N, CA and C of each residue as an Amber inpcrd file, in Angstrom:
protein
   447
   0.8170000  -1.1990000   0.0060000   0.0030000  -0.0320000  -0.0080000
   0.7680000   1.3930000  -0.0680000   0.5980000   2.2020000  -0.9020000
   1.3140000   3.4920000  -1.0470000   0.5500000   4.6970000  -0.3160000
   1.4670000   5.3380000   0.4360000   0.7630000   6.3590000   1.0180000
   1.1900000   7.6340000   0.1700000   0.0420000   8.5280000  -0.0570000
   0.2780000   9.7790000  -0.8330000   1.0480000  10.6890000   0.2040000
   2.1830000  11.2170000  -0.6350000   3.0590000  12.1910000   0.0900000
   2.6090000  13.5330000  -0.5040000   2.0640000  14.5280000   0.2450000
   1.8120000  15.8470000  -0.2180000   3.2480000  16.6330000  -0.1780000
   3.4050000  17.3340000  -1.1120000   4.4830000  18.0680000  -1.3760000
   4.1720000  19.4730000  -0.8150000   5.0050000  20.0550000   0.1520000
   4.8300000  21.2800000   0.7180000   5.2690000  22.5150000  -0.2610000
   4.3530000  23.4960000  -0.0330000   4.7620000  24.5690000  -0.9280000
   5.9400000  25.2850000  -0.3890000   6.7290000  25.8470000  -1.2950000
   7.9230000  26.5790000  -0.9550000   7.4960000  27.7850000  -0.1140000
   8.1910000  28.0270000   0.9800000   7.9080000  29.0300000   1.8670000
   7.8760000  30.5250000   1.3160000   9.0290000  30.8400000   0.7860000
   9.0740000  32.2500000   0.3630000   9.0750000  32.2130000  -1.2350000
   8.5310000  33.2810000  -1.7010000   8.5700000  33.6280000  -3.1750000
   9.3210000  34.9450000  -3.4540000  10.2500000  35.0920000  -4.1510000
  10.9620000  36.1080000  -4.4650000  10.7970000  36.7250000  -5.7750000
  10.5680000  38.1550000  -5.8110000  10.3480000  38.7270000  -7.2580000
  11.3350000  39.9230000  -7.1880000  12.1490000  40.0960000  -8.0520000
  13.1190000  41.0760000  -8.2540000  12.5180000  42.1060000  -9.5040000
  12.5430000  43.3890000  -9.0800000  11.9200000  44.2940000 -10.1580000
  13.0090000  45.2690000 -10.8100000  12.7970000  45.5550000 -12.1850000
  13.6770000  46.4020000 -12.9210000  13.1180000  47.6910000 -12.5670000
  11.8630000  48.0590000 -12.5620000  11.3450000  49.4480000 -12.5910000
  10.5740000  49.3140000 -11.1750000  10.2740000  50.5390000 -10.6460000
   9.4220000  50.6580000  -9.4400000   8.1090000  50.0200000  -9.4940000
   7.6260000  49.2090000  -8.7880000   6.3260000  48.5020000  -8.7450000
   5.0210000  49.5680000  -8.4630000   4.1250000  49.2910000  -8.8980000
   2.9540000  50.2670000  -8.7060000   2.8270000  50.5640000  -7.1260000
   2.8010000  49.4150000  -6.3910000   2.5580000  49.5880000  -5.0050000
   3.5520000  50.6770000  -4.1860000   4.7880000  50.9310000  -4.7750000
   5.7270000  51.7590000  -4.1730000   5.7300000  53.1580000  -4.8800000
   5.1550000  53.1030000  -5.9590000   5.1030000  54.3490000  -6.8880000
   4.0380000  55.3520000  -6.1930000   4.4310000  55.8660000  -5.0020000
   3.5860000  56.9310000  -4.4810000   4.2390000  58.0910000  -4.2540000
   4.0450000  59.0000000  -5.2610000   4.6950000  60.3440000  -5.2050000
   3.4030000  61.2470000  -5.0660000   3.0190000  61.6970000  -3.8070000
   1.9200000  62.6500000  -3.6210000   2.0620000  63.9370000  -4.1870000
   1.0060000  64.5610000  -4.8080000   0.9370000  65.8600000  -5.1260000
   0.5180000  66.6040000  -3.7900000   1.4830000  67.1150000  -3.0700000
   1.2500000  67.6250000  -1.6580000   0.4130000  68.9210000  -1.7030000
   0.0510000  69.4500000  -2.7510000  -0.8420000  70.5940000  -2.8510000
  -2.2310000  70.2780000  -3.1520000  -2.4910000  68.9840000  -3.2940000
  -3.7190000  68.7890000  -3.8740000  -4.7930000  68.4900000  -2.4040000
  -6.0820000  68.8280000  -2.8040000  -7.0080000  68.6540000  -1.7360000
  -7.1760000  67.2440000  -1.3380000  -7.0080000  66.2110000  -2.2370000
  -7.2590000  64.9400000  -2.0320000  -6.2220000  64.2620000  -1.0610000
  -4.9750000  64.7280000  -1.2410000  -3.7480000  64.3790000  -0.3430000
  -4.0350000  64.9800000   1.1220000  -4.4710000  66.1950000   1.2780000
  -4.7990000  66.8090000   2.4890000  -5.8290000  66.1790000   3.2140000
  -6.8110000  65.5590000   2.4570000  -7.9850000  64.7630000   3.1790000
  -7.4660000  63.3730000   3.6470000  -6.3760000  62.7570000   2.7350000
  -5.6800000  61.5070000   3.0500000  -4.8640000  61.6620000   4.2460000
  -4.2550000  62.7760000   4.4590000  -3.2980000  63.1580000   5.7670000
  -4.1760000  63.1340000   6.8890000  -5.3200000  63.8050000   6.9170000
  -6.2800000  63.9390000   7.8920000  -6.8040000  62.7030000   8.2330000
  -6.9550000  61.7850000   7.4830000  -7.6480000  60.3950000   7.6110000
  -6.5080000  59.4860000   8.3370000  -5.2050000  59.5980000   7.7350000
  -4.1460000  58.9120000   8.2730000  -3.8420000  59.3050000   9.7340000
  -3.7260000  60.6140000  10.0220000  -3.5650000  61.0080000  11.4700000
  -4.7090000  60.5180000  12.2110000  -5.8580000  60.3100000  11.8600000
  -6.9550000  59.9650000  12.6540000  -6.9590000  58.4040000  13.0140000
  -6.4370000  57.5180000  11.9310000  -6.5150000  56.0650000  12.0340000
  -5.2440000  55.6160000  12.3570000  -4.1910000  56.0810000  12.2730000
  -2.9200000  55.5400000  12.2870000  -1.9420000  56.1390000  13.2890000
  -1.6330000  55.4840000  14.5810000  -0.9910000  56.0540000  15.5830000
   0.6380000  56.5330000  15.1000000   0.9650000  55.5710000  14.3270000
   2.4720000  55.8190000  13.8220000   2.5340000  57.0650000  12.9350000
   1.5560000  57.1160000  12.1100000   1.5190000  58.2940000  11.1980000
   1.2960000  59.7220000  12.1180000   0.6910000  59.4930000  13.1500000
   0.3840000  60.6550000  13.9410000   1.5380000  61.1690000  14.6320000
   2.4860000  60.2660000  14.9900000   3.6920000  60.5030000  15.6710000
   5.0220000  60.7970000  14.7360000   4.9160000  60.2910000  13.6060000
   5.8580000  60.3270000  12.4980000   5.3580000  60.7170000  11.0190000
   5.1420000  61.8820000  10.6760000   4.7720000  62.0960000   9.3670000
   5.6620000  61.4950000   8.2150000   6.8670000  61.0610000   8.4760000
   7.6940000  60.2450000   7.6510000   7.3420000  58.8620000   7.5660000
   6.3670000  58.2890000   8.1410000   6.1240000  57.0140000   8.3220000
   5.8940000  56.3040000   6.8820000   5.4060000  56.8960000   5.9930000
   5.0060000  56.2990000   4.7360000   6.4650000  56.3610000   3.9200000
   6.5040000  55.3570000   3.1130000   7.8710000  55.2340000   2.3080000
   7.6300000  55.9500000   0.8310000   8.4460000  56.8920000   0.6040000
   8.4880000  57.4280000  -0.7720000   9.7020000  57.2010000  -1.4200000
   9.6150000  56.5050000  -2.6460000  11.1110000  56.0520000  -3.0700000
  11.8910000  57.2250000  -3.6330000  11.2210000  58.2710000  -3.7770000
  12.0960000  59.4680000  -4.4520000  12.4980000  60.4230000  -3.1700000
  12.0580000  60.3700000  -1.9080000  12.5680000  61.0490000  -1.0580000
  13.9950000  60.9030000  -0.7130000  14.7720000  61.8970000  -0.6330000
  16.2410000  61.8990000  -0.2670000  17.0730000  61.5850000  -1.4560000
  16.4990000  61.3300000  -2.4980000  17.2280000  61.0510000  -3.9690000
  17.2650000  62.3080000  -4.6350000  18.3700000  62.5860000  -5.2920000
  18.5950000  63.7650000  -6.0570000  19.1670000  63.4720000  -7.4000000
  19.3550000  64.2600000  -8.3000000  19.8020000  64.2140000  -9.6120000
  20.0880000  62.6390000 -10.0670000  21.2270000  62.1070000 -10.0970000
  21.6190000  60.9350000 -10.6670000  21.6130000  59.7950000  -9.5930000
  20.9730000  59.8960000  -8.5890000  20.8810000  58.7610000  -7.6090000
  20.1580000  57.6640000  -8.2830000  20.7170000  56.5600000  -7.7250000
  19.9710000  55.2120000  -8.5300000  19.4320000  54.3060000  -7.4820000
  18.3950000  53.5670000  -7.9240000  18.0390000  52.5500000  -7.1290000
  18.6400000  51.2130000  -7.5330000  19.3000000  50.5640000  -6.6850000
  20.0970000  49.5550000  -7.0900000  19.2810000  48.0860000  -7.0730000
  18.2530000  47.9550000  -6.2130000  17.5560000  46.6830000  -6.2060000
  16.1520000  47.0540000  -5.4440000  15.2090000  46.4440000  -6.0210000
  13.8100000  46.3480000  -5.4640000  13.2990000  44.9540000  -5.4820000
  13.1550000  44.3580000  -4.2760000  12.6050000  42.8670000  -4.2360000
  11.2550000  42.9650000  -3.3030000  10.5660000  41.8180000  -3.6740000
   9.3270000  41.5960000  -3.2180000   9.4470000  40.1480000  -2.6190000
   9.1170000  40.0130000  -1.3740000   9.2520000  38.7470000  -0.7400000
   7.9030000  38.3210000  -0.0410000   7.4450000  37.2710000  -0.5220000
   6.0190000  36.8560000  -0.0980000   6.2050000  35.4690000   0.7910000
   5.6080000  35.5130000   1.9020000   5.7120000  34.2450000   2.6810000
   4.3170000  33.5160000   2.4240000   4.5880000  32.3620000   1.8190000
   3.3360000  31.6450000   1.1740000   2.7380000  30.7170000   2.3540000
   3.3800000  30.7730000   3.5760000   2.6870000  29.9040000   4.6330000
   2.0120000  30.9980000   5.4500000   1.9800000  32.1750000   5.3910000
   1.1870000  33.0690000   6.0990000   0.3340000  33.8390000   5.0670000
  -0.8760000  33.2930000   4.5070000  -1.3960000  33.8590000   3.4140000
  -2.1280000  35.2870000   3.8400000  -2.4340000  35.4780000   5.0830000
  -3.0690000  36.6770000   5.4370000  -2.0160000  37.9120000   5.3640000
  -0.7030000  37.6660000   5.5720000   0.1530000  38.8740000   5.4380000
   0.4730000  39.2510000   4.0360000   0.4550000  40.5380000   3.8150000
   0.8850000  41.0260000   2.3670000   2.2850000  40.8390000   2.3200000
   2.9780000  40.9850000   1.1780000   4.1870000  40.6730000   0.8110000
   5.1490000  41.9830000   1.3980000   6.4230000  41.6630000   1.7380000
   7.2310000  42.9740000   2.0360000   8.2240000  43.1790000   0.9350000
   8.5380000  44.3340000   0.8430000   9.5890000  45.0880000  -0.2010000
  10.8330000  45.3680000   0.5790000  11.9120000  45.1490000  -0.2480000
  13.2500000  45.5840000   0.1260000  13.8080000  46.4770000  -0.8630000
  14.0590000  47.4980000  -0.5980000  14.7020000  48.6480000  -1.5300000
  16.2170000  49.0300000  -0.9590000  17.0520000  48.9820000  -1.9410000
  18.2380000  49.4350000  -1.8130000  18.7460000  50.5000000  -2.6270000
  18.9500000  51.8350000  -2.2340000  19.0150000  52.9550000  -3.1020000
  20.1090000  54.0220000  -2.7160000  20.3890000  54.8120000  -3.3810000
  21.1930000  56.1000000  -2.9610000  20.4650000  56.9130000  -2.5470000
  21.0080000  57.8050000  -1.5560000  20.2200000  58.9740000  -1.0630000
  21.2640000  60.0470000  -0.6450000  20.9860000  61.2800000  -0.5060000
  21.6060000  62.3280000   0.0540000  20.9920000  62.9610000   1.2520000
  21.7960000  63.1880000   2.1350000  21.2020000  63.8140000   3.3550000
  22.3350000  64.6940000   4.1480000  22.1070000  65.2220000   5.0940000
  22.9180000  65.9300000   6.1010000  23.9990000  66.5680000   5.3820000
  23.8440000  67.8030000   4.6540000  24.9050000  68.5310000   4.1060000
  25.3610000  67.9050000   2.9220000  24.4810000  67.1770000   2.0060000
  24.7820000  66.7310000   0.6840000  25.7130000  65.4660000   0.8050000
  25.7770000  64.7060000   1.8960000  26.5860000  63.5490000   2.0730000
  25.7520000  62.2190000   1.4330000  26.4870000  61.5920000   0.8050000
  25.7510000  60.3640000  -0.0300000  25.8220000  59.0700000   1.0480000
  24.7380000  58.5080000   0.8940000  24.4880000  57.1620000   1.6380000
  23.8220000  56.3690000   0.6700000  23.8990000  55.0140000   1.2610000
  23.2100000  53.9530000   0.6470000  21.9700000  53.5040000   1.7910000
  20.7970000  53.5500000   1.3790000  19.6470000  53.1700000   2.1610000
  19.0770000  51.7600000   1.8010000  19.1540000  50.9690000   2.8500000
  18.5600000  49.6580000   2.8670000  17.2170000  49.5920000   3.4240000
  16.1200000  49.6280000   2.9140000  14.9100000  49.7020000   3.5280000
  14.0310000  48.4690000   3.4510000  13.4600000  48.1140000   4.7530000
  12.4370000  47.0540000   4.6880000  11.2290000  47.7780000   4.6930000
  10.2100000  47.3150000   3.9680000   8.7640000  47.9820000   3.8740000
   7.7490000  46.9680000   4.1000000   6.8720000  47.4380000   4.9230000
   5.6270000  46.5590000   5.3210000   4.5530000  47.3350000   4.9120000
   3.3080000  46.6190000   4.6450000   2.1410000  47.3460000   4.3400000
   1.3720000  47.6210000   5.6550000   1.1210000  48.9130000   5.9660000
   0.4500000  49.4420000   7.0910000  -0.9330000  49.1400000   6.9000000
  -1.7300000  48.4390000   7.7010000  -3.1540000  48.1600000   7.5880000
  -3.9470000  49.3470000   7.7590000  -3.5640000  50.3320000   8.5360000
  -4.1810000  51.6310000   8.9480000  -4.2420000  52.5730000   7.8820000
  -2.9180000  52.7300000   7.1900000  -2.7640000  53.8690000   6.2210000
  -2.9070000  53.1690000   4.8050000  -2.8180000  51.8460000   4.6810000
  -3.0330000  51.2530000   3.4350000  -2.0750000  51.5540000   2.3270000
  -0.7390000  51.8820000   2.8140000   0.3350000  52.1470000   1.9120000
   1.4980000  51.3620000   2.6860000   2.7570000  51.0740000   1.7690000
   3.8570000  50.6510000   2.3060000   4.6300000  51.6770000   3.0380000
   5.1720000  51.2970000   4.2630000   5.8900000  51.9470000   5.2750000
   7.1020000  51.4340000   5.5550000   8.1300000  52.3280000   6.1120000
   9.4290000  51.8260000   6.4330000   9.4540000  51.1700000   7.7090000
   9.8540000  49.9630000   7.9620000   9.9740000  49.2480000   9.1120000
  11.2960000  49.7380000   9.8120000  11.3360000  49.2540000  11.0710000
  12.5330000  49.7010000  12.1200000  13.6060000  48.6700000  11.6180000
  13.7160000  47.9370000  10.6520000  14.7650000  47.0590000  10.1840000
  15.6390000  47.6750000   8.9710000  15.5790000  48.9560000   8.9600000
  16.3320000  49.5550000   7.7450000  17.6430000  50.0430000   8.2290000
  18.6690000  50.1000000   7.2320000  20.0080000  50.4870000   7.4660000
  20.3870000  51.6310000   6.4730000  21.1310000  52.5080000   7.0970000
  21.7830000  53.6430000   6.2920000  23.3270000  53.4860000   6.3530000
  23.9910000  53.1430000   5.3540000  25.3570000  53.1940000   5.3360000
  26.0070000  54.4280000   4.5010000  27.2090000  54.9390000   5.0530000
  27.7520000  55.9190000   4.1810000  28.3360000  55.2120000   2.9510000
  28.0860000  56.0170000   1.6700000  28.3530000  55.5240000   0.3750000
  29.8760000  54.9350000   0.1470000  30.7660000  55.6860000   0.9710000
  32.3130000  55.1070000   0.9400000  32.3330000  53.7560000   1.6190000
  31.6610000  53.3930000   2.6210000  31.6550000  52.0380000   3.0060000
  30.9750000  51.0390000   2.1180000  29.9710000  51.5300000   1.6020000
  29.3210000  50.6330000   0.6230000  30.1860000  50.2270000  -0.5000000
  30.9640000  51.1930000  -0.9930000  31.9370000  50.9100000  -2.1880000
  32.9910000  50.0820000  -1.6980000  33.5300000  50.1640000  -0.4900000
  34.4780000  49.2310000   0.0980000  33.9730000  47.8980000   0.0150000
  32.7700000  47.7150000   0.4260000  32.2260000  46.3230000   0.6100000
  31.9390000  45.6560000  -0.8110000  31.8350000  46.5650000  -1.8920000
  31.5940000  45.9900000  -3.3360000  30.6930000  44.8450000  -3.2470000
  29.5340000  44.9410000  -2.7000000  28.5230000  43.8150000  -2.5820000
  28.0970000  43.4440000  -3.9010000  27.9990000  44.3070000  -4.8650000
  27.2970000  43.9970000  -6.1790000  28.4460000  43.1850000  -7.0550000
  29.7680000  43.1290000  -6.6990000  30.6460000  42.6000000  -7.4330000
  31.4090000  41.4530000  -6.9270000  30.6580000  40.8260000  -5.7890000
  31.4970000  39.7290000  -5.0530000  31.2410000  38.4390000  -6.0530000
  32.5360000  37.6800000  -6.0270000  32.3830000  36.4730000  -6.9410000
  31.7670000  35.4020000  -6.1380000  31.1720000  34.5000000  -6.8640000
  30.5730000  33.3570000  -6.3360000  31.7250000  32.3610000  -5.9540000
  31.5820000  32.0070000  -4.7610000  32.6700000  31.1950000  -4.1490000
  32.7060000  29.7590000  -4.6530000  31.6100000  29.3590000  -4.8260000
  31.2870000  27.7530000  -5.2630000  30.2200000  27.7130000  -6.3980000
  30.8870000  27.7810000  -7.6250000  29.9440000  27.9120000  -8.8080000
  29.2360000  26.5760000  -8.9570000  28.0050000  26.5800000  -9.4110000
  27.3100000  25.4150000  -9.7250000  27.9270000  24.7470000 -10.7820000
  28.2680000  23.2780000 -10.7050000  28.8400000  22.7680000 -11.9590000
  27.7050000  22.3820000 -13.0600000  28.2030000  22.5340000 -14.2970000
  27.2830000  22.1680000 -15.2010000  27.0240000  20.6280000 -15.3410000
  25.7250000  20.2270000 -15.5320000  25.3570000  18.8420000 -15.7890000
  25.5260000  18.4620000 -17.0780000  26.2540000  17.3720000 -17.3780000
  26.4620000  16.8210000 -18.6910000  26.0410000  15.4470000 -18.6670000
  25.3380000  15.1830000 -19.7980000  24.9320000  13.7590000 -19.7980000
  25.6350000  12.9490000 -20.7530000
């Protein structure tokens, strides 16, 4: 007698984006009446937005001229169906007297605001340190051998 073996679904699903996904493309027109109404609604419904108006993630905030986005990835936990996916963004920014930094931000979906917001697990590195690490140019230590038949 054979027992049926149920294959488990892979836990995480990864999607890497070339362009900014629609969920993160929130560049508000700060002079519009609709945006002012939304801000009032967010202040009323979300405690984090009430204490921190920078709670929402705007991909262009802090970026100037030729700053670039290195990577945008979406990670979905398939075992927790109720949770929306998280986004991870690595980008160049300028702040504090025109100093260049690399911002590695983890974004979660805020159920009160209904937009993606920066989590507390974000890291900002000076660009000089980032260049010394050269994360994008690291060689693969153990390449996968080709299968020949």
